[in-house]
Amino acid sequence: MCGIVGYIGPREATPIILEGLRRLEYRGYDSAGLAVLQNDQIAVRRDVGKLENLARQVAAAPLNGHVGVGHTRWATHGKPSPTNAHPHVSHNGRTVVVHNGIVENFHELRAELQAAGVRFRSETDTETIVHLIQRELDDGHPLTEAVRRAVRRLRGAHAIVVLNADAPDRLIAVRVGNAGGVALGVGAGEMFIASDVPAILEHTRRMVFLESRQLATVTRDGWTLQTLEGEPIEGQVHTIPWDPVSAARGEYKHFMAKEIHEQPRALTDTLRGRLDFRSGKVWLPDLPLSQEQARALQRIVTVACGTSAYSGLVGRFLIERLARVPVEVDYGSEYRYRDPILDARCAVLAITQSGETVDTLAAMEEARRKGARLWSIVNAIGSQAMRLADGVITMQAGPEIGVASTKAFTASIVDQYLLALYLAQKRGTLSAEAARQHARDLARLPDLVGQALEGEAQIEALAAKLYHYEHFLYLGRGINYPIALEGALKLKEVSYIHAEGYPAGEMKHGPIALIDEGMPVLAIALQDALYEKMLSQIEQVRSRGGRVIALATAGDEAIREKADHVLYVPPTPPLLSPMVSVIPLQLLAYHVALRRGCDVDQPRNLAKSVTVE
Ligand code: AGP
């Protein structure tokens, strides 16, 4: 997955950058590159595969200079190749860019630049950025202004570092949205830039973290910050404690907070290299399936536990809707005791973050015994669930340390979305235009999740009003019913509050008896096909004296009259909505738990990987 390292100072930049990239290796990547300012010229080296390949190339043709940038890439637009690797270079070789994120409007920008005579050398979306910046420079704008003007043209979430040979005393770093962090490392007469703290921690513990829509001008003597509109701003230097656990937490107090905020990046990484954003084509190389086998598939059975099982319930919607294969979802702990009916025309899909959950593994073994095809969606590379399966899709969420699962939930839904598209394409149940539209929607997902994260301050304030309640009811319908289950699970796990998730339409068949002023009801009432129906459930709660927290679509002002509190998420295509609507519920559970003084990362009685039955 993509990583960025930059250096400016008196030392040789190359070894510092290579070592920084090496410290990001655990996250995985398919190619790498670096650029160093050498005698007034920018020299670039790029290679595919292991960092060793790049290091060998650099050893054979050394790069000497005191300012440079490096990057590890995980392909999204264009296959892994030296020309698609970063840094990307402007037409005159005077500017280079490294980038994490997806330029959502890159087709338009590329067409615009090509029409103006720019020749593209790579297939990447990133190359548009360097050409946009160079065009602004050619028009006479100073570097900072040129970067600001160019970045304002980009849609999506980005972390970008720019080196320009005509401004050799500086690097420019920008963060927009949540395509990964940008940390500035403050040294003595030298500065570092990194997407991840561990990359530069051996050099300094003093870090400045860029917020969204901030731009940093970094010289060897320090840094200045401004907004993308050019307003100067103050940045705060954080001192990172020198122990590996705190270092890994970076700017966050808890892993749960870090992992919630990592989701835009985790989702970008999960999409990378699997989905062609232009054609909508999906590649799942580790889940081989011929067209005949896909067409012969009669049923999928998803087996999982806890959060992973709720992810499976969302996946059921996606797979049935797109690939028209019936899906049933069962708990790993129940499945093998059902004497399930399975044969070679069925696929059993195990979803597991840890890949070691004993109940899920037992369900997989049952499926193996009965001759079904066996697939898994797994986060922990090399785990048992990965080894047992005939076909695997990895989550690319990175290590999840907090016991309460957050980023693995959304990443595993993205994997199921990709599986649904993959099956649909092989079974012929989706038109080419529909596939392209799904790809366009998925390209927007990291940014939509980033927008949902921006509501955190409001959620924190709401947590202060709610934390003393002892019971909660979460209601959802359709594709957001599993989000009610997951929201309730998150709250009970980390805050020890009793919470129930329920399909909203079922409330009147029993749980309505519980409604009173002591049991707040969180209703997921997005403006989708089931909106009106959710409103009537809210009315039923209110007319019984219940307190309602509505999770609504931004712009829905009318709902304020029906609810005591409203949390908003951005308008989202319906099939993506679970991955966006779960964000406020994760944040609410986290802030309520903090208020109650709970140990959010290691809640009592729970374990990250449940290896007993
Ligand atoms: C999630 O917050 C829980 N800690 C738990 O429900 C978890 O999802 C479940 O134990 C399954 O774990 P797995 O995904 O590693 O198999």
Tab-separated table of C-alpha atoms and ligand atoms in Angstrom, residues 305-308 351-355 357 360 403-405 489-490 493 608 610, ligand 1:
chain	number	residue	atom	x	y	z
A	305	CYS	CA	-18.716	-14.312	13.825
A	306	GLY	CA	-19.510	-10.978	15.464
A	307	THR	CA	-18.699	-7.945	13.365
A	308	SER	CA	-17.576	-10.137	10.480
A	351	ILE	CA	-15.157	-13.665	6.638
A	352	THR	CA	-12.631	-13.156	9.406
A	353	GLN	CA	-10.325	-10.327	10.376
A	354	SER	CA	-7.956	-12.485	12.377
A	355	GLY	CA	-8.257	-15.577	10.212
A	357	THR	CA	-11.501	-17.526	14.879
A	360	THR	CA	-15.298	-19.782	11.638
A	403	VAL	CA	-10.256	-5.353	20.054
A	404	ALA	CA	-13.385	-3.709	18.669
A	405	SER	CA	-13.256	-4.246	14.949
A	489	LEU	CA	-22.391	-4.337	19.096
A	490	LYS	CA	-19.755	-1.577	19.065
A	493	GLU	CA	-18.324	-3.969	23.501
A	608	LYS	CA	-8.990	-9.903	19.553
A	610	VAL	CA	-11.219	-15.927	19.697
B	1	AGP	C1	-15.732	-7.103	16.874
B	1	AGP	O1	-15.687	-5.828	17.378
B	1	AGP	C2	-15.508	-8.171	17.849
B	1	AGP	N1	-14.428	-7.988	18.687
B	1	AGP	C3	-15.821	-9.585	17.425
B	1	AGP	O2	-17.213	-9.641	17.263
B	1	AGP	C4	-15.156	-10.121	16.139
B	1	AGP	O3	-15.672	-9.463	15.019
B	1	AGP	C5	-15.382	-11.629	16.048
B	1	AGP	O4	-14.797	-12.253	17.156
B	1	AGP	C6	-14.868	-12.225	14.772
B	1	AGP	O5	-13.497	-12.054	14.638
B	1	AGP	P1	-12.753	-12.353	13.279
B	1	AGP	O6	-13.265	-11.374	12.262
B	1	AGP	O7	-11.303	-12.147	13.583
B	1	AGP	O8	-13.070	-13.741	12.877
